[in-house]
mmCIF file of C-alpha atoms in Angstrom:
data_model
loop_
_atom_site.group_PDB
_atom_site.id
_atom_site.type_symbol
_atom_site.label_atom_id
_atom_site.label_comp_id
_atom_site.label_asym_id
_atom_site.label_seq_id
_atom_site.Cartn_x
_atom_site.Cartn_y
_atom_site.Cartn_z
ATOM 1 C CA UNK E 362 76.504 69.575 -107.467
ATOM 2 C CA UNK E 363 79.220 70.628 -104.982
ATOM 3 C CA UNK E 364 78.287 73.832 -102.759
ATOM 4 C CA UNK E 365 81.725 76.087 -101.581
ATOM 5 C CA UNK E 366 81.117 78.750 -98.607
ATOM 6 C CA UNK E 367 82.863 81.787 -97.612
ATOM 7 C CA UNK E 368 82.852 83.301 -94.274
ATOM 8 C CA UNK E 369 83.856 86.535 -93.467
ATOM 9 C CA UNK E 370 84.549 88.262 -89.525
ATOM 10 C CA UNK E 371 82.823 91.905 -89.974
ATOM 11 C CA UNK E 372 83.970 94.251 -86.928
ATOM 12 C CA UNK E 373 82.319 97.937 -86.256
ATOM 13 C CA UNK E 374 83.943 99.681 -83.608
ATOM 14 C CA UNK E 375 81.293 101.681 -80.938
ATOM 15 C CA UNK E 376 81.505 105.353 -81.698
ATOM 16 C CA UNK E 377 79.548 108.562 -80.432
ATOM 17 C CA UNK E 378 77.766 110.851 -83.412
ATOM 18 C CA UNK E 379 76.435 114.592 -83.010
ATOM 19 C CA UNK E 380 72.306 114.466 -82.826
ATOM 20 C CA UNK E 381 70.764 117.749 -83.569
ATOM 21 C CA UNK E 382 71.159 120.513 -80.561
ATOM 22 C CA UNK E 383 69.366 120.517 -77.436
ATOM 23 C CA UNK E 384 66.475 123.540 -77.530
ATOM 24 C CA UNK E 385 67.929 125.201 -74.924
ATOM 25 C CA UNK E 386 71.928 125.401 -73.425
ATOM 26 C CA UNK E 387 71.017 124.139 -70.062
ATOM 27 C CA UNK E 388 72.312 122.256 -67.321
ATOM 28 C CA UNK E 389 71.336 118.993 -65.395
ATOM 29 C CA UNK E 390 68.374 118.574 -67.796
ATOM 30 C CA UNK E 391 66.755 115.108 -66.852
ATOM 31 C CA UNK E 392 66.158 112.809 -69.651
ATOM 32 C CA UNK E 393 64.639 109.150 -70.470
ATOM 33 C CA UNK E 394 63.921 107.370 -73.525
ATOM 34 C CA UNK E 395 66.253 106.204 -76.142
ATOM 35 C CA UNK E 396 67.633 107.671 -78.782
ATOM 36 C CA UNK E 397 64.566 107.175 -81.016
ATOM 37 C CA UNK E 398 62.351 108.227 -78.817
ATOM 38 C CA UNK E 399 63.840 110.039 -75.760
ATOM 39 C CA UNK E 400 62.522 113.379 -73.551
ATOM 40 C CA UNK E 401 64.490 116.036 -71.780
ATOM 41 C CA UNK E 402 62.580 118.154 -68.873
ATOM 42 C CA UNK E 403 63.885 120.933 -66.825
ATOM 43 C CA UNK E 404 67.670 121.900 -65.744
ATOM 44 C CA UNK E 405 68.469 125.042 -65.333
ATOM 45 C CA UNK E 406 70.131 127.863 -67.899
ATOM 46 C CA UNK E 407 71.081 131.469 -67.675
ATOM 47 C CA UNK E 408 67.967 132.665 -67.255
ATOM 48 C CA UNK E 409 66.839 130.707 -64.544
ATOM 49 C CA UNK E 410 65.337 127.219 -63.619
ATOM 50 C CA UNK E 411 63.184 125.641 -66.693
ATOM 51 C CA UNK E 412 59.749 123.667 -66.599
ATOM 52 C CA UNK E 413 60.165 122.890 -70.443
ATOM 53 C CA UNK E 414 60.146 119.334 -72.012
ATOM 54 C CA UNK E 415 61.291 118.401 -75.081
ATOM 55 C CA UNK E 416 60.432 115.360 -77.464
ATOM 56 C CA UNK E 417 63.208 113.720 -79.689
ATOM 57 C CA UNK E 418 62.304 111.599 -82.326
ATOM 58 C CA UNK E 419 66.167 110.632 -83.262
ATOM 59 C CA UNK E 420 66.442 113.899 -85.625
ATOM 60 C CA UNK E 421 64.244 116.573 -84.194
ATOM 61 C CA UNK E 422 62.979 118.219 -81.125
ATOM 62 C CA UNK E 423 59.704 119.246 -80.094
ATOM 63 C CA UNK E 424 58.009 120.591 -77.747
ATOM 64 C CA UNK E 425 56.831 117.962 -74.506
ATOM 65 C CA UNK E 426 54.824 120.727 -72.495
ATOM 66 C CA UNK E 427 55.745 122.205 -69.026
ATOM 67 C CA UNK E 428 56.248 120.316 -65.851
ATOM 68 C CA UNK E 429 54.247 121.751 -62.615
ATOM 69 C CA UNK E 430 57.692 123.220 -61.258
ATOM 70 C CA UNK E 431 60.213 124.348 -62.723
ATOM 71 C CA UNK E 432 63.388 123.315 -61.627
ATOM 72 C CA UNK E 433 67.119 121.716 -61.985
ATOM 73 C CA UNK E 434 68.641 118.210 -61.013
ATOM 74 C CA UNK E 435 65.683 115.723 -61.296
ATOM 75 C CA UNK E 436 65.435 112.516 -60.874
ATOM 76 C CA UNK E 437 63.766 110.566 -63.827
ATOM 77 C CA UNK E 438 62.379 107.041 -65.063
ATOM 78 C CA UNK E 439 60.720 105.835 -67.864
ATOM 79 C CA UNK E 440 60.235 102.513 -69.929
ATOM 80 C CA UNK E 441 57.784 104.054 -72.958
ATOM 81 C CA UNK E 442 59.209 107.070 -72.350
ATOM 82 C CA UNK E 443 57.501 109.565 -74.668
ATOM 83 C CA UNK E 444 53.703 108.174 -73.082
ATOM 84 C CA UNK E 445 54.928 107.288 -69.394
ATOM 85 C CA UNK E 446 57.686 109.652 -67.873
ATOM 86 C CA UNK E 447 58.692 110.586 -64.177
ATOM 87 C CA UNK E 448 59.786 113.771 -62.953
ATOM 88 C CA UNK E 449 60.996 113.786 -59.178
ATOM 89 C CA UNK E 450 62.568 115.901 -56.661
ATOM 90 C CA UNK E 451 64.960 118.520 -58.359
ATOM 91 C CA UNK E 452 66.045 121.947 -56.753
ATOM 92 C CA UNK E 453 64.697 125.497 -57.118
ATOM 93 C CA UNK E 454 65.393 128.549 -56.410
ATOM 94 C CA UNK E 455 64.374 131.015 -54.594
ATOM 95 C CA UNK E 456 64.393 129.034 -51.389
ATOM 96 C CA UNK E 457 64.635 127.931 -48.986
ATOM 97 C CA UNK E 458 64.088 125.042 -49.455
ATOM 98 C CA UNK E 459 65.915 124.449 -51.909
ATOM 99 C CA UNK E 460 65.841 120.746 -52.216
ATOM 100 C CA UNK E 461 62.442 119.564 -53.812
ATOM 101 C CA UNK E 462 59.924 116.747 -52.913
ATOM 102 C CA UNK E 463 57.614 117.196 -56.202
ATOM 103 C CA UNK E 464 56.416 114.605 -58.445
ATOM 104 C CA UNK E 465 55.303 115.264 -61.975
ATOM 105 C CA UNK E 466 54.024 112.398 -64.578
ATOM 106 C CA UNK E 467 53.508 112.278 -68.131
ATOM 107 C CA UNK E 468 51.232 111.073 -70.599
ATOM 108 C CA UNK E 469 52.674 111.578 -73.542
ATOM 109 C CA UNK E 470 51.438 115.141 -74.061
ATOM 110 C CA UNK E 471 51.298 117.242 -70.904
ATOM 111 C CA UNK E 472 52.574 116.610 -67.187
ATOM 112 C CA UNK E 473 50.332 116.320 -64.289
ATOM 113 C CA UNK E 474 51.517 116.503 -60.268
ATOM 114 C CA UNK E 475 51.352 113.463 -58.297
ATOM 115 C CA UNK E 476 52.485 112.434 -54.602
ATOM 116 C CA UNK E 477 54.893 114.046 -53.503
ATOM 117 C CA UNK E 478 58.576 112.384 -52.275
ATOM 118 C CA UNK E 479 59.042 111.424 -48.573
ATOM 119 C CA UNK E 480 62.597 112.870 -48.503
ATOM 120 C CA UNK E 481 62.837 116.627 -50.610
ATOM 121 C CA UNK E 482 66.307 115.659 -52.367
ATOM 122 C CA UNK E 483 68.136 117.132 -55.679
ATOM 123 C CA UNK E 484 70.482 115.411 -58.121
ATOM 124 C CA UNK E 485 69.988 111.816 -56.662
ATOM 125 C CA UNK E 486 71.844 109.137 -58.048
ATOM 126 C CA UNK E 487 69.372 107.091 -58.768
ATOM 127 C CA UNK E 488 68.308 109.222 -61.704
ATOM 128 C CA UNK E 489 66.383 106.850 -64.080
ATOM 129 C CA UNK E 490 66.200 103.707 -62.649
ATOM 130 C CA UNK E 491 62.669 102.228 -63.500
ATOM 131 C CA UNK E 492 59.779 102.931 -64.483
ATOM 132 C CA UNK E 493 56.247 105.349 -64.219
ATOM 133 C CA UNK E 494 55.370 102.336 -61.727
ATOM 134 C CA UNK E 495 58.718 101.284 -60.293
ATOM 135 C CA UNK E 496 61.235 104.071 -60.016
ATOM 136 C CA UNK E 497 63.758 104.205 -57.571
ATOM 137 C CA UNK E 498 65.562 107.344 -56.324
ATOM 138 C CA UNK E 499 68.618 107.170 -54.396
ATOM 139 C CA UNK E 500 70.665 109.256 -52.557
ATOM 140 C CA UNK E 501 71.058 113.373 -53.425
ATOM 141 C CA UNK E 502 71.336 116.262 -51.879
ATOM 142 C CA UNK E 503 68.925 116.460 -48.995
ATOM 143 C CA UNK E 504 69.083 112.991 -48.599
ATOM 144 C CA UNK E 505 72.383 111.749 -48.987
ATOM 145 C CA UNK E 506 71.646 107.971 -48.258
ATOM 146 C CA UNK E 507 67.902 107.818 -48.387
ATOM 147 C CA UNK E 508 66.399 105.701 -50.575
ATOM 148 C CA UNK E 509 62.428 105.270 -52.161
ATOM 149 C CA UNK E 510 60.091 103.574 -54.471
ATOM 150 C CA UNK E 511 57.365 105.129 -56.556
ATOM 151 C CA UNK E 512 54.512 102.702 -57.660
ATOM 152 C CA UNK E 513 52.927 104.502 -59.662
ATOM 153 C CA UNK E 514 50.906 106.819 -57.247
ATOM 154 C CA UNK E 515 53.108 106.866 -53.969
ATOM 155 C CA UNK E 516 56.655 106.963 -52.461
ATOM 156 C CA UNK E 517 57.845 104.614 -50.073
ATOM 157 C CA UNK E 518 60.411 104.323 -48.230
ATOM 158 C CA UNK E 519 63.637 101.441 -49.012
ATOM 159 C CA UNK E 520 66.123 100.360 -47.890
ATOM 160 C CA UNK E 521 69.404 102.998 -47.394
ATOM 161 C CA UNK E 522 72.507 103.428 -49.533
ATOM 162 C CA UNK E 523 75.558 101.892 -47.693
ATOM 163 C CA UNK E 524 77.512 105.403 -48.250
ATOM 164 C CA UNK E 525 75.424 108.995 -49.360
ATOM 165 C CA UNK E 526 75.876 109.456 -52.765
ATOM 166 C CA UNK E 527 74.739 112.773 -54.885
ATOM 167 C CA UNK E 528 74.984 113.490 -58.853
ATOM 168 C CA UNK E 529 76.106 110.131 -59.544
ATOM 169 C CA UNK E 530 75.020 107.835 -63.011
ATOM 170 C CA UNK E 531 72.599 105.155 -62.889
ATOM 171 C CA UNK E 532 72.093 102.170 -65.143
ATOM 172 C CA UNK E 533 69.472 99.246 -65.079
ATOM 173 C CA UNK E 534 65.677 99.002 -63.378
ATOM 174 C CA UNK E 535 64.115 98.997 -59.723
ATOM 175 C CA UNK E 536 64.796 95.221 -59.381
ATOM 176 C CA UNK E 537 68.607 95.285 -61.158
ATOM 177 C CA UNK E 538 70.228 98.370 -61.230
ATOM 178 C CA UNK E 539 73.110 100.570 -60.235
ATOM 179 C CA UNK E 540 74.277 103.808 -59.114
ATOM 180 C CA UNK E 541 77.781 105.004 -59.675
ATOM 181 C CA UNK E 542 80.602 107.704 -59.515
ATOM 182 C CA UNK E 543 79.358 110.744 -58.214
ATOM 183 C CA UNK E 544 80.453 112.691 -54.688
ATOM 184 C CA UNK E 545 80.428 110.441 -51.659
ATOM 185 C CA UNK E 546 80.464 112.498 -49.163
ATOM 186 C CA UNK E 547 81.141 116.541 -50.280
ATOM 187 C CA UNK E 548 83.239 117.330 -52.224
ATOM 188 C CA UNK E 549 84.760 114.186 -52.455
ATOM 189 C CA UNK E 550 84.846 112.716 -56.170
ATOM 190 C CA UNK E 551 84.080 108.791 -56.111
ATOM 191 C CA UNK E 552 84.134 106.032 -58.593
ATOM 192 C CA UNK E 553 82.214 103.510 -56.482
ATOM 193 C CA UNK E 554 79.381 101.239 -57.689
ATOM 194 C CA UNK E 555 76.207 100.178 -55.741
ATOM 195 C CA UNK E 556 74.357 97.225 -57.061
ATOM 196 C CA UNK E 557 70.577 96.856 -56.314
ATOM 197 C CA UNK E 558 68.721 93.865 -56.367
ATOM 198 C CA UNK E 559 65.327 94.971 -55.324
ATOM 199 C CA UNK E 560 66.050 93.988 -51.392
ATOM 200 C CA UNK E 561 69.205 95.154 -50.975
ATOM 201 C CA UNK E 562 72.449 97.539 -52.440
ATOM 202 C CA UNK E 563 75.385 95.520 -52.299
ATOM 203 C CA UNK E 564 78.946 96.895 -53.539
ATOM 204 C CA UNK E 565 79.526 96.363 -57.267
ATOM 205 C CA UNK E 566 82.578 97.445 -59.442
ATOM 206 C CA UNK E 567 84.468 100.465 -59.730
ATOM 207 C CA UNK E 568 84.683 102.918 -62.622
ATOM 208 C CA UNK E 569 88.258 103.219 -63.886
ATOM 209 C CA UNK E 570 87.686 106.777 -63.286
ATOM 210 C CA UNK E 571 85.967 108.627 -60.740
ATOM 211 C CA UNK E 572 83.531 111.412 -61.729
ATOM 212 C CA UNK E 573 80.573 113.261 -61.119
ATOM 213 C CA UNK E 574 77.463 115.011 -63.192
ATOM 214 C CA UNK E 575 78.435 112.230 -65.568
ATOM 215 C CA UNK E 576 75.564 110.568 -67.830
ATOM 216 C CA UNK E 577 74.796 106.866 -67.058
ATOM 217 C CA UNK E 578 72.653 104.651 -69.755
ATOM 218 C CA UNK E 579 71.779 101.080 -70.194
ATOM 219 C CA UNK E 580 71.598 97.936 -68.266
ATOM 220 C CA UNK E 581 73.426 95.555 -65.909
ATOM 221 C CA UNK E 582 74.883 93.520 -67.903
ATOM 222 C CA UNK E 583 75.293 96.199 -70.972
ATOM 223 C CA UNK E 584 76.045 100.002 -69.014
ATOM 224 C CA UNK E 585 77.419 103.154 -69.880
ATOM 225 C CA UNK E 586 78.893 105.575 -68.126
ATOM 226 C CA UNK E 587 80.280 109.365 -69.739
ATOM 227 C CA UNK E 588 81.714 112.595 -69.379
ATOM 228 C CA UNK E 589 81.053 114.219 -66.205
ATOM 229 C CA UNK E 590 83.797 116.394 -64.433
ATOM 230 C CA UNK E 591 86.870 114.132 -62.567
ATOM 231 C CA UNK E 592 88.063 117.892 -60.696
ATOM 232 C CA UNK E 593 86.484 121.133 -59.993
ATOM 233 C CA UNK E 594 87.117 123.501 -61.512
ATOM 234 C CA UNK E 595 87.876 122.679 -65.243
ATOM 235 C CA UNK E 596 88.019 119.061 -64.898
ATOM 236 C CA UNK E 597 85.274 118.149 -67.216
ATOM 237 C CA UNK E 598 86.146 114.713 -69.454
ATOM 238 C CA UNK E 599 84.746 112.677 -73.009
ATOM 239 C CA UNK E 600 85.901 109.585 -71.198
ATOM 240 C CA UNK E 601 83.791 106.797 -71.639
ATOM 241 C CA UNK E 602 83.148 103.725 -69.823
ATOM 242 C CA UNK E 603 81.388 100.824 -71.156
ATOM 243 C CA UNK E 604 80.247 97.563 -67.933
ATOM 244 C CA UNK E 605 79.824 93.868 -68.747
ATOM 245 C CA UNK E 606 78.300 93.125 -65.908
ATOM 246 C CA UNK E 607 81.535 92.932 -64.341
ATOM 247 C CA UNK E 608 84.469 95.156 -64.978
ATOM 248 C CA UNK E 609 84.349 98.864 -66.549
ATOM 249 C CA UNK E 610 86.647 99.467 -68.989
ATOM 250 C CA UNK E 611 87.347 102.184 -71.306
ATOM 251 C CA UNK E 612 85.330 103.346 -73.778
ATOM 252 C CA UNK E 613 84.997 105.556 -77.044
ATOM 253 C CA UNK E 614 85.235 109.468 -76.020
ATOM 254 C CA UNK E 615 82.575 111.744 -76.373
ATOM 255 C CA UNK E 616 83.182 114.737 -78.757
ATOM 256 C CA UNK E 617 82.709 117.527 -76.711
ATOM 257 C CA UNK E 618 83.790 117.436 -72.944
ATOM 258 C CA UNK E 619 80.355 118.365 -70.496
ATOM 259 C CA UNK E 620 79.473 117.966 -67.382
ATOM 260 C CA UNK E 621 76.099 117.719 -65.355
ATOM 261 C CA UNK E 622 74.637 116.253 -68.753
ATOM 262 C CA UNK E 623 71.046 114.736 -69.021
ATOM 263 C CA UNK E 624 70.899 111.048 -70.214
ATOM 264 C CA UNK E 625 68.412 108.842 -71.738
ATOM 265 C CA UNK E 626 68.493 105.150 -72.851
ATOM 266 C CA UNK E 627 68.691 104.301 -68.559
ATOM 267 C CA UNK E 628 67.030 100.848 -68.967
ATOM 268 C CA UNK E 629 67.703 99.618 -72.947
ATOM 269 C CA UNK E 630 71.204 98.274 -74.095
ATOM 270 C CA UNK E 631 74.511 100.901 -73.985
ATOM 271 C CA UNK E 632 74.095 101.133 -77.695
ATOM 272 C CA UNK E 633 70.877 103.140 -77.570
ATOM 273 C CA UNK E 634 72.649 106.165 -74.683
ATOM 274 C CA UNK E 635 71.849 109.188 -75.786
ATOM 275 C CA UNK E 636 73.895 112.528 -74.258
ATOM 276 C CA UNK E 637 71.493 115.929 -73.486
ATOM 277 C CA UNK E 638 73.619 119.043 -73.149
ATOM 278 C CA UNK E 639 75.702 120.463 -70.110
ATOM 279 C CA UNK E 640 78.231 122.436 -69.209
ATOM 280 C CA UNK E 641 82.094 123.426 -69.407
ATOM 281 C CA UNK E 642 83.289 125.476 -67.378
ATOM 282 C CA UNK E 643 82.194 128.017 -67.635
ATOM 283 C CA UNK E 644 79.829 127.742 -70.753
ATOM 284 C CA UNK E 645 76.411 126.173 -70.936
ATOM 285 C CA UNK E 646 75.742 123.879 -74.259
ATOM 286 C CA UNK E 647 73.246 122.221 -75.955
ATOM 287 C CA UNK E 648 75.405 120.014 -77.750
ATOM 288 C CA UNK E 649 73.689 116.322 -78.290
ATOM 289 C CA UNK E 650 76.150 112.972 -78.832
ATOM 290 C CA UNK E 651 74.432 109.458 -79.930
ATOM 291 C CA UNK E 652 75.933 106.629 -79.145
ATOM 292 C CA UNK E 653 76.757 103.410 -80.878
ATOM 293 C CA UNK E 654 78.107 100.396 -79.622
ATOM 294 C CA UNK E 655 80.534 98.140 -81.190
ATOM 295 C CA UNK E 656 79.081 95.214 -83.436
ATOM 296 C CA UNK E 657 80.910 91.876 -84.637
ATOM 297 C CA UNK E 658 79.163 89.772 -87.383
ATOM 298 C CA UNK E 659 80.070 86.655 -89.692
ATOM 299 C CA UNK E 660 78.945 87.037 -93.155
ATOM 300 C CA UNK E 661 78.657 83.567 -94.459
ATOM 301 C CA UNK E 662 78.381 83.278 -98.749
ATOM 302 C CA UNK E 663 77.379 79.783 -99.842
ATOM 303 C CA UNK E 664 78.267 79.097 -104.035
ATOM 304 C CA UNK E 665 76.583 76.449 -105.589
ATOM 305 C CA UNK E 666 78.362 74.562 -108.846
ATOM 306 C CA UNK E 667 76.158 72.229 -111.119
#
């Protein structure tokens, strides 16, 4: 009996796919979940502020219920998204103030107010970090350096961002995560990275390009960072950005070029980032991009001869 085997290298490059459209074209919707399982909640669109949520089950969107505010630029966390979301701070209108300190969970059905923030802050960077019980937001407007903890019933404070950051990306959880890009201070675009450890931010690496209202997904060893706008006005990009752990280095592009985009898939793998809507200048979409990362196999055949 003599046994022969074949092996063969099988390469699939990372791409982004259309999901089905966002329910509404709106603007810095916050988002959580993954791509199977994800929620959007609030932004704002031409008619105003929005308190809706949306659930999407990888092909369709439902309806979440309303938060207990409505209103743009939230922070957001989440590990079983779709049963455990966070809603915090966000910005409403008519003010002021204008920068918001309210807290909303979810149970999988409806959202119910909690404590509210120390600091009253809008489009902080440290938009989905963590969980129901351990989310982190850092830095935003209103705050600019300021940084707290949510345990699941209160917010306390941590310590501060080395240098104010406001509608940056985020990747990771409370105890390894990272904020990046963004506007550090006004209106200065930024491609700096801020590493947390749970004790302490420490400086991390820089994206190749520096953006802000960009989407940010997955963890610290396997992030994501896309479109966004590098200028104002008009300056909206697909550019993609995929981190080791390391180094950022380019990415595939999105389809459609958006800024102040919602994101979900914060604390899984890159491969599972999903893209909510935005804005071009000086439209409002509800276009929806899926990502997939790149994949490398070896198919191994074995023939056996008698």
């Amino acid at each position: 009996t003599e046994e022969f085997s074949n092996s063969a290298f099988v390469y699939t490059a990372g791409a982004w796919a259309s999901g089905t459209a966002y329910p509404s074209n709106a603007v810095t919707v916050a988002g959580t979940g993954t791509q199977t399982a994800a929620i959007g909640f609030g932004g704002y669109d031409p008619g105003g502020n929005l308190a809706t949520s949306y659930k999407y089950d990888g092909s369709s969107w439902t309806s979440g219920g309303s938060l207990s505010e409505a209103r743009q630029g939230m922070g957001s966390a989440g590990a079983a998204p779709q049963t455990t979301a966070l809603a915090f701070g966000g910005y409403n209108t008519p003010g002021p103030p204008y920068a918001r300190a309210v807290t909303d969970e979810y149970n999988g059905s409806s959202w119910t107010a909690s404590n509210d923030m120390n600091t009253a802050r809008d489009n902080s960077a440290g938009t989905g970090i963590g969980t129901q019980t351990a989310a982190i937001a850092a830095g935003g407007g209103g705050a600019e350096t300021g940084v707290e903890s949510y345990n699941g019933s209160s917010w306390t404070a941590l310590p501060a961002l080395p240098a104010g950051k406001k509608q940056g990306g985020s990747l990771g959880i409370s105890t390894a995560g990272a904020v990046f890009g963004g506007i550090s201070p006004a209106p200065a675009t930024v491609a700096t990275q801020l590493d947390y450890n749970g004790s302490a931010w420490t400086a991390g690496a820089s994206l190749n390009q520096g953006r802000y209202g960009q989407g940010g997904a997955g963890t610290t060893t396997s992030g994501l960072a896309f479109k966004g706008q590098i200028s104002h006005p008009g300056g909206e990009t697909t550019q993609t950005e995929q981190y080791n752990g390391t180094s950022w280095a380019s990415a595939p592009s999105t389809s459609t070029a958006l800024y102040y985009v919602g994101a979900a898939g914060v604390n899984v793998p890159s491969s599972g980032a999903l893209s909510i809507s935005g804005r071009t200048t000086p439209a409002y979409s509800n276009a929806v991009e899926e990502y997939t990362a790149e994949t490398s196999t070896i198919n191994v055949k074995t023939l056996t001869q008698s």
